[in-house]
Short mmCIF file of C-alpha atoms in Angstrom, two decimals:
data_model
loop_
_atom_site.label_atom_id
_atom_site.label_comp_id
_atom_site.label_asym_id
_atom_site.label_seq_id
_atom_site.Cartn_x
_atom_site.Cartn_y
_atom_site.Cartn_z
CA MET A 1 -8.90 -1.24 -16.69
CA SER A 2 -12.36 0.02 -17.46
CA SER A 3 -15.32 -0.13 -15.13
CA ASN A 4 -18.05 -2.61 -15.89
CA ALA A 5 -20.34 -1.18 -13.25
CA ARG A 6 -23.97 -0.69 -14.23
CA THR A 7 -24.94 0.89 -10.93
CA MET A 8 -22.77 3.19 -8.84
CA ILE A 9 -22.17 1.93 -5.32
CA LEU A 10 -23.00 4.47 -2.64
CA ASN A 11 -20.62 4.82 0.29
CA GLY A 12 -21.77 5.54 3.82
CA ILE A 13 -21.42 9.30 3.38
CA ASP A 14 -23.92 9.23 0.50
CA ARG A 15 -26.40 7.13 2.48
CA LEU A 16 -26.04 9.51 5.43
CA ILE A 17 -26.75 12.70 3.52
CA GLU A 18 -29.73 11.02 1.82
CA ALA A 19 -31.42 10.58 5.21
CA PRO A 20 -29.70 12.75 7.84
CA GLU A 21 -32.78 12.74 10.07
CA ALA A 22 -32.09 9.09 10.89
CA TYR A 23 -28.86 10.13 12.61
CA SER A 24 -30.05 13.09 14.66
CA ARG A 25 -28.00 12.16 17.73
CA PHE A 26 -24.81 12.79 15.76
CA LYS A 27 -25.36 16.50 15.04
CA LYS A 28 -22.46 18.17 16.89
CA ILE A 29 -19.49 16.09 15.84
CA GLY A 30 -15.78 15.53 15.86
CA LEU A 31 -14.95 14.30 12.35
CA VAL A 32 -12.10 11.82 11.80
CA SER A 33 -11.34 12.20 8.11
CA ASN A 34 -9.29 13.79 5.38
CA SER A 35 -10.18 15.86 2.34
CA LYS A 36 -10.00 12.82 0.06
CA ALA A 37 -13.15 11.35 1.59
CA VAL A 38 -15.64 12.45 -1.04
CA THR A 39 -19.21 11.67 -2.00
CA ALA A 40 -20.21 9.77 -5.13
CA GLY A 41 -20.56 13.20 -6.74
CA PHE A 42 -16.93 13.94 -5.79
CA ARG A 43 -17.76 16.55 -3.15
CA ILE A 44 -15.68 16.75 0.03
CA ASN A 45 -17.59 15.17 2.89
CA LEU A 46 -17.05 18.18 5.15
CA ARG A 47 -19.22 20.39 2.96
CA SER A 48 -21.87 17.74 2.40
CA LEU A 49 -22.13 17.09 6.13
CA ALA A 50 -22.56 20.80 6.85
CA GLU A 51 -25.29 21.13 4.22
CA ALA A 52 -27.08 18.13 5.73
CA GLY A 53 -27.19 19.85 9.12
CA PHE A 54 -24.16 18.36 10.86
CA ASP A 55 -22.09 20.79 12.91
CA VAL A 56 -18.42 19.80 12.58
CA ARG A 57 -16.69 21.20 15.68
CA PHE A 58 -13.33 19.47 15.25
CA ILE A 59 -11.49 17.64 12.45
CA PHE A 60 -9.06 14.86 13.37
CA SER A 61 -6.56 13.98 10.65
CA PRO A 62 -4.69 10.67 10.15
CA GLU A 63 -1.22 10.09 8.65
CA HIS A 64 -0.54 12.36 5.64
CA GLY A 65 -2.63 15.16 7.20
CA TYR A 66 -6.10 16.46 6.45
CA PHE A 67 -5.21 17.35 2.86
CA ALA A 68 -3.42 13.98 2.38
CA ASN A 69 -0.33 15.70 1.01
CA ILE A 70 2.28 14.94 3.67
CA ARG A 71 4.75 12.18 2.80
CA ASP A 72 4.61 8.85 4.60
CA GLY A 73 6.00 8.68 8.12
CA ASP A 74 6.19 12.45 8.69
CA TYR A 75 4.63 13.60 11.94
CA ILE A 76 1.97 16.27 11.59
CA SER A 77 1.21 19.35 13.66
CA ASP A 78 -2.22 20.67 14.52
CA ALA A 79 -3.66 23.28 12.18
CA GLU A 80 -6.83 25.12 11.22
CA HIS A 81 -8.99 24.67 8.15
CA PRO A 82 -7.96 27.65 5.97
CA GLU A 83 -11.50 28.51 4.93
CA LEU A 84 -13.80 27.21 7.67
CA LYS A 85 -11.40 27.91 10.57
CA THR A 86 -12.33 24.56 12.09
CA PRO A 87 -9.51 23.14 14.27
CA ILE A 88 -7.62 20.26 12.61
CA LEU A 89 -5.98 18.07 15.24
CA SER A 90 -3.41 15.47 14.24
CA LEU A 91 -3.73 11.79 15.13
CA PHE A 92 -0.29 11.04 13.68
CA THR A 93 2.17 12.50 16.15
CA GLU A 94 5.58 11.43 17.38
CA GLY A 95 5.31 8.44 19.69
CA HIS A 96 1.63 7.94 18.80
CA SER A 97 0.84 8.25 22.51
CA ARG A 98 -1.62 11.08 22.12
CA ASN A 99 -5.30 10.64 21.39
CA SER A 100 -6.28 14.16 20.38
CA ILE A 101 -9.92 13.07 20.07
CA VAL A 102 -10.14 12.50 23.82
CA GLU A 103 -8.21 15.68 24.57
CA ALA A 104 -10.49 17.82 22.41
CA LEU A 105 -13.87 16.30 23.23
CA GLU A 106 -13.60 15.50 26.93
CA GLY A 107 -14.35 19.14 27.75
CA GLY A 108 -17.55 19.15 25.72
CA GLY A 109 -18.31 20.97 22.50
CA ALA A 110 -19.36 17.87 20.58
CA ASP A 111 -21.71 15.01 21.32
CA ALA A 112 -20.55 12.38 18.82
CA ILE A 113 -17.65 11.14 16.70
CA VAL A 114 -17.95 10.48 12.96
CA PHE A 115 -15.30 8.45 11.10
CA ASP A 116 -15.06 8.65 7.30
CA ILE A 117 -11.79 7.70 5.58
CA GLN A 118 -11.11 5.68 2.45
CA ASP A 119 -9.11 2.67 3.62
CA ALA A 120 -7.00 0.22 1.59
CA GLY A 121 -8.06 -2.98 3.37
CA VAL A 122 -4.49 -3.62 4.55
CA ARG A 123 -3.26 -3.83 8.15
CA PHE A 124 -0.21 -1.61 7.68
CA TYR A 125 -2.13 1.17 5.90
CA THR A 126 -2.27 3.38 8.97
CA TYR A 127 -5.80 4.74 8.60
CA ILE A 128 -7.09 1.79 10.62
CA HIS A 129 -4.84 3.02 13.43
CA ALA A 130 -6.93 6.21 13.33
CA LEU A 131 -10.08 4.07 13.46
CA GLY A 132 -8.76 2.46 16.63
CA LEU A 133 -8.14 5.87 18.19
CA ALA A 134 -11.69 6.94 17.31
CA LEU A 135 -13.25 3.81 18.82
CA SER A 136 -11.05 4.12 21.90
CA ALA A 137 -12.09 7.75 22.35
CA ALA A 138 -15.76 6.87 21.97
CA GLU A 139 -15.39 4.18 24.63
CA THR A 140 -13.43 6.44 27.00
CA LEU A 141 -15.83 9.37 26.65
CA GLY A 142 -19.04 7.33 26.58
CA MET A 143 -19.80 9.09 23.30
CA PRO A 144 -21.54 7.52 20.28
CA ILE A 145 -19.46 6.93 17.16
CA LEU A 146 -20.76 6.77 13.60
CA VAL A 147 -18.56 5.00 11.03
CA LEU A 148 -19.41 5.73 7.40
CA ASP A 149 -18.58 2.59 5.45
CA ARG A 150 -16.53 2.67 2.24
CA VAL A 151 -15.70 0.00 -0.30
CA ASN A 152 -12.57 -2.08 0.16
CA PRO A 153 -10.71 -1.15 -3.06
CA ALA A 154 -9.01 -4.55 -3.40
CA GLY A 155 -12.19 -6.46 -2.57
CA ALA A 156 -13.35 -7.91 0.74
CA SER A 157 -13.39 -11.57 -0.25
CA ILE A 158 -9.65 -12.36 -0.04
CA LEU A 159 -7.65 -12.61 3.18
CA GLU A 160 -3.87 -12.91 3.26
CA GLY A 161 -1.13 -12.97 5.85
CA GLY A 162 -0.72 -14.19 9.39
CA LEU A 163 -1.58 -12.58 12.70
CA PRO A 164 1.04 -10.42 14.44
CA ARG A 165 3.44 -12.09 16.85
CA PRO A 166 3.92 -10.87 20.45
CA GLY A 167 5.78 -7.57 20.62
CA TYR A 168 4.81 -6.41 17.12
CA ILE A 169 1.73 -4.29 17.81
CA SER A 170 2.35 -0.76 16.53
CA GLU A 171 0.73 1.89 14.33
CA LEU A 172 1.72 -0.36 11.39
CA CYS A 173 0.21 -3.40 13.04
CA PRO A 174 -2.42 -2.05 15.44
CA PHE A 175 -4.65 -5.11 15.81
CA ALA A 176 -4.48 -8.91 15.78
CA ILE A 177 -5.79 -9.20 12.23
CA PRO A 178 -4.24 -10.50 8.97
CA VAL A 179 -2.37 -8.24 6.55
CA ARG A 180 -5.41 -8.36 4.25
CA TYR A 181 -8.31 -8.76 6.63
CA GLY A 182 -11.15 -9.14 4.12
CA LEU A 183 -13.50 -6.54 5.60
CA THR A 184 -14.75 -3.09 4.70
CA ILE A 185 -13.80 -0.32 7.12
CA GLY A 186 -17.30 -0.46 8.62
CA GLU A 187 -17.06 -4.20 9.12
CA LEU A 188 -13.64 -3.79 10.72
CA ALA A 189 -15.18 -1.27 13.11
CA ASN A 190 -17.86 -3.84 13.90
CA TYR A 191 -15.22 -6.47 14.58
CA LEU A 192 -13.14 -4.17 16.80
CA ALA A 193 -16.20 -3.07 18.76
CA GLY A 194 -16.84 -6.71 19.58
CA ALA A 195 -13.26 -7.81 20.20
CA VAL A 196 -11.36 -4.78 21.54
CA TYR A 197 -13.53 -1.73 22.26
CA LYS A 198 -16.42 -3.61 23.78
CA ASN A 199 -18.08 -0.59 25.37
CA ALA A 200 -18.03 1.59 22.26
CA ASP A 201 -21.49 2.79 21.18
CA LEU A 202 -21.02 2.10 17.46
CA THR A 203 -23.31 2.68 14.49
CA VAL A 204 -22.20 1.85 10.93
CA VAL A 205 -23.81 3.45 7.88
CA ARG A 206 -23.77 0.68 5.30
CA LEU A 207 -22.90 0.70 1.62
CA SER A 208 -25.74 0.50 -0.87
CA GLU A 209 -27.35 -2.88 -1.40
CA GLN A 210 -25.72 -3.44 -4.81
CA TYR A 211 -22.31 -3.90 -3.17
CA SER A 212 -20.83 -7.40 -3.06
CA ARG A 213 -17.71 -8.60 -1.27
CA ASN A 214 -15.76 -9.57 -4.37
CA MET A 215 -16.07 -6.12 -5.97
CA ILE A 216 -12.83 -4.25 -6.54
CA PHE A 217 -12.87 -0.49 -6.89
CA ASP A 218 -13.08 -0.49 -10.67
CA GLY A 219 -16.36 -2.37 -10.42
CA THR A 220 -18.10 0.16 -8.18
CA GLY A 221 -18.71 2.98 -10.66
CA LEU A 222 -17.01 5.41 -8.27
CA LYS A 223 -14.22 7.85 -9.17
CA TRP A 224 -10.86 7.29 -7.51
CA ASN A 225 -9.59 10.07 -5.25
CA ALA A 226 -6.11 9.16 -4.00
CA PRO A 227 -6.49 8.74 -0.20
CA SER A 228 -2.74 9.21 0.36
CA PRO A 229 0.07 10.63 -1.79
CA ALA A 230 1.33 7.28 -3.15
CA MET A 231 -2.04 5.51 -3.49
CA VAL A 232 -2.48 7.03 -6.92
CA SER A 233 -4.90 4.61 -8.60
CA PRO A 234 -7.13 1.58 -8.01
CA ASP A 235 -4.36 -0.57 -9.49
CA THR A 236 -1.95 0.80 -6.87
CA ALA A 237 -4.32 -0.43 -4.17
CA LEU A 238 -4.38 -3.91 -5.72
CA PHE A 239 -0.57 -4.31 -5.72
CA TYR A 240 0.01 -2.50 -2.41
CA PRO A 241 -0.56 -5.44 0.01
CA GLY A 242 2.40 -7.26 -1.55
CA THR A 243 4.78 -4.68 -2.93
CA CYS A 244 4.65 -2.47 0.16
CA LEU A 245 6.98 -5.09 1.66
CA PHE A 246 9.77 -3.51 -0.37
CA GLU A 247 9.52 -0.48 1.93
CA GLY A 248 11.42 -2.66 4.38
CA THR A 249 14.36 -3.07 2.00
CA ASN A 250 16.86 -0.83 0.24
CA LEU A 251 14.92 -1.31 -3.00
CA SER A 252 12.69 1.49 -4.21
CA GLU A 253 9.00 0.62 -3.98
CA GLY A 254 8.28 3.26 -6.59
CA ARG A 255 7.57 6.27 -4.41
CA GLY A 256 8.45 9.35 -6.38
CA THR A 257 7.42 7.74 -9.68
CA GLU A 258 4.16 7.80 -11.60
CA ALA A 259 3.42 4.23 -10.49
CA PRO A 260 4.20 3.67 -6.79
CA PHE A 261 4.06 0.02 -5.68
CA GLN A 262 4.02 -1.02 -9.33
CA THR A 263 7.64 0.03 -9.88
CA ILE A 264 10.31 -1.89 -7.96
CA GLY A 265 14.04 -1.40 -8.40
CA ALA A 266 17.45 0.01 -7.53
CA PRO A 267 20.54 1.20 -9.42
CA LEU A 268 22.17 -2.25 -9.40
CA LEU A 269 19.11 -4.42 -10.09
CA ASN A 270 19.34 -6.72 -13.12
CA ALA A 271 15.72 -6.34 -14.15
CA GLU A 272 15.57 -8.69 -17.13
CA ARG A 273 17.26 -11.56 -15.30
CA THR A 274 15.06 -10.99 -12.25
CA ALA A 275 11.89 -11.13 -14.33
CA GLU A 276 13.07 -14.38 -15.93
CA SER A 277 13.86 -15.88 -12.52
CA PHE A 278 10.47 -14.87 -11.16
CA ILE A 279 8.65 -16.62 -13.99
CA SER A 280 10.86 -19.68 -13.46
CA ASN A 281 10.05 -19.74 -9.75
CA LEU A 282 6.31 -19.57 -10.43
CA LYS A 283 6.63 -22.54 -12.79
CA GLU A 284 8.63 -24.48 -10.19
CA LEU A 285 5.86 -23.93 -7.63
CA GLY A 286 3.11 -24.71 -10.12
CA ILE A 287 1.54 -21.27 -9.67
CA GLU A 288 -0.38 -20.11 -12.74
CA GLU A 289 -2.69 -17.53 -11.20
CA PHE A 290 -0.37 -14.61 -12.03
CA ASN A 291 -0.55 -15.10 -15.78
CA PHE A 292 -2.54 -11.86 -16.05
CA ILE A 293 0.27 -9.87 -14.39
CA SER A 294 2.78 -8.16 -16.65
CA VAL A 295 6.32 -8.06 -15.21
CA GLY A 296 8.56 -6.00 -17.47
CA ALA A 297 12.02 -4.49 -17.22
CA THR A 298 12.13 -0.71 -16.95
CA SER A 299 14.32 2.19 -15.87
CA PHE A 300 13.14 5.07 -13.69
CA THR A 301 14.38 8.03 -11.68
CA PRO A 302 12.40 8.76 -8.50
CA ASP A 303 11.85 12.45 -7.77
CA SER A 304 11.57 11.74 -4.02
CA SER A 305 12.08 9.01 -1.42
CA LYS A 306 14.70 6.26 -2.00
CA TYR A 307 17.22 6.95 -4.78
CA GLU A 308 15.90 10.46 -5.33
CA ASN A 309 17.17 11.79 -8.69
CA THR A 310 19.12 8.55 -9.26
CA LEU A 311 18.64 6.33 -12.30
CA CYS A 312 17.34 2.90 -11.28
CA GLU A 313 16.74 -0.35 -13.11
CA GLY A 314 13.65 -2.22 -12.10
CA LEU A 315 10.41 -3.99 -12.77
CA ARG A 316 7.18 -2.37 -13.93
CA LEU A 317 4.14 -4.33 -12.79
CA GLY A 318 0.70 -4.16 -14.34
CA PHE A 319 -2.40 -6.08 -15.31
CA ALA A 320 -2.62 -7.75 -18.70
CA ASP A 321 -5.78 -9.25 -20.19
CA GLY A 322 -7.87 -11.15 -17.69
CA GLY A 323 -8.07 -8.50 -15.02
CA PRO A 324 -7.09 -8.48 -11.35
CA ARG A 325 -10.14 -10.03 -9.67
CA GLY A 326 -8.95 -12.54 -7.09
CA PHE A 327 -5.36 -11.25 -7.17
CA ARG A 328 -3.38 -12.56 -4.17
CA ALA A 329 -1.06 -9.58 -3.91
CA LEU A 330 0.74 -10.68 -0.75
CA LEU A 331 1.66 -14.03 -2.31
CA PHE A 332 2.92 -12.18 -5.37
CA GLY A 333 4.96 -9.83 -3.18
CA VAL A 334 6.67 -12.45 -1.01
CA LEU A 335 7.65 -14.57 -4.01
CA LEU A 336 9.00 -11.54 -5.87
CA LEU A 337 10.96 -10.48 -2.78
CA LYS A 338 12.55 -13.94 -2.50
CA THR A 339 13.38 -13.96 -6.21
CA ILE A 340 15.14 -10.59 -6.03
CA TYR A 341 16.98 -11.58 -2.85
CA ASP A 342 18.32 -14.77 -4.43
CA ARG A 343 19.65 -12.88 -7.45
CA HIS A 344 21.03 -9.91 -5.47
CA ARG A 345 21.73 -11.24 -1.97
CA ASP A 346 24.92 -9.18 -1.66
CA ASP A 347 23.08 -5.98 -2.55
CA LEU A 348 19.57 -6.33 -1.11
CA LYS A 349 19.47 -5.16 2.51
CA PHE A 350 16.68 -5.21 5.07
CA LEU A 351 16.29 -1.84 6.78
CA PHE A 352 16.68 -1.77 10.57
CA SER A 353 15.15 0.90 12.81
CA GLU A 354 17.27 1.93 15.77
CA LYS A 355 14.22 3.56 17.32
CA SER A 356 11.98 0.49 17.32
CA ARG A 357 14.91 -1.96 17.45
CA LYS A 358 13.19 -3.99 14.75
CA PHE A 359 13.55 -4.55 11.02
CA PHE A 360 10.95 -2.50 9.18
CA ILE A 361 9.74 -5.47 7.14
CA ASP A 362 9.16 -7.37 10.40
CA ARG A 363 6.93 -4.52 11.58
CA LEU A 364 4.97 -4.70 8.33
CA CYS A 365 4.58 -8.48 8.55
CA GLY A 366 3.96 -8.58 12.29
CA GLY A 367 7.01 -10.74 12.97
CA PRO A 368 10.42 -11.87 11.64
CA GLU A 369 9.34 -15.07 9.87
CA LEU A 370 9.31 -13.76 6.31
CA ARG A 371 12.68 -12.04 6.52
CA GLU A 372 14.26 -15.08 8.16
CA THR A 373 12.77 -17.44 5.57
CA VAL A 374 13.84 -15.25 2.65
CA ILE A 375 17.41 -15.23 3.98
CA GLY A 376 17.67 -18.84 5.10
CA GLY A 377 15.20 -20.82 3.01
CA GLY A 378 14.29 -21.57 -0.56
CA ILE A 379 11.42 -20.34 -2.71
CA GLY A 380 9.38 -23.36 -1.60
CA ASP A 381 9.90 -22.44 2.06
CA VAL A 382 8.56 -18.94 1.43
CA TYR A 383 5.50 -20.45 -0.22
CA LYS A 384 5.01 -22.81 2.75
CA LEU A 385 5.16 -19.82 5.11
CA TYR A 386 2.48 -18.09 3.04
CA LEU A 387 0.28 -21.19 3.31
CA LYS A 388 0.84 -21.25 7.07
CA TRP A 389 -0.29 -17.65 7.22
CA ALA A 390 -3.34 -18.59 5.14
CA GLU A 391 -4.48 -20.95 7.88
CA GLU A 392 -4.31 -18.07 10.37
CA SER A 393 -6.20 -15.69 8.11
CA GLN A 394 -8.95 -18.22 7.43
CA ALA A 395 -9.35 -18.80 11.17
CA PHE A 396 -9.67 -15.03 11.60
CA SER A 397 -12.31 -14.91 8.86
CA LEU A 398 -14.46 -17.33 10.82
CA THR A 399 -13.98 -15.29 13.99
CA ALA A 400 -14.98 -12.10 12.17
CA GLN A 401 -18.02 -13.63 10.46
CA GLY A 402 -20.47 -11.90 12.78
CA ALA A 403 -19.03 -8.48 11.93
CA LYS A 404 -19.75 -8.77 8.21
CA LEU A 405 -22.51 -6.62 6.74
CA TYR A 406 -22.54 -7.93 3.15
#
């Protein structure tokens, strides 16, 4: 897809370095970020902050590490920036019980926290877990926190998914918000400061005034810089809220291919029949909004993750003419999951974690309802569950109205 943007949207980092004097109380900082958080000119924020007079005393890295090159789920050790020698302290450690921001800053050395990470606008994309740690540390330490807003790559006008059920709060589901929560990262910080971290001294640096909620990344004029190893393109971010569900199954979600989350399959998948069944299910439900999605049979061999170096048959997903604006990715994902299950119920398995004592897909969804409905219900029942979730997400949208900046 090509960008139709006439004016480049400026993220919070660009607004900050335009007028650093307005944020003088944030000079000695602990920076929660990774190296993929760049300016509109594609410069790493760390260098731009230093040139604008900000003294970065500590760097706190989320999942995938500061250089965003560690595979998903791997715990990360502390390190040191190879050139600047600034300490890099991991926020993604085994057990997730450690808040290295508090540990590092409670003894002094910095007077503020700055958060700048490109998010995906999805509850189980763990960078919002890092945001929670930053807000919690600010509240605990009585230290101001500055959140540099960034565009929501899938748009901030669509909400999808229900709220988590009791017992399902984790790093994959850190807050009582929908799967797609319809906020920018700065707006989410606003919401959390009002609902959870009520004593946090929060300031948000807004996006430029040309930004609108229904913009997707390709409409911003910005260059994509993959914020994590598998989030390789703006299209990846659009499919991710729905096709990430396949992480909770024994199907490949496309990690280790050139198109993660747009390539779904396994060695025994009958791709052509599955694609035909999916189209038939959409017709049965009267759903026409996915006409601009291409669902084609393909073969692929992942070079990592599930089925590494094994030939798989699968589906290659993409956008045909018409574009992805308004794409309800979670609806697409749950219906595709049900379609594949019905055709391959003897082969498709849901992955269970002995450590958490939960199915992984339940942790992604915030409860067991989807898995149970896929196994025990029909395609119409899955759609009804989605509509039930929609009521919850719309109620959340009203609750979060006061946190919105645009």
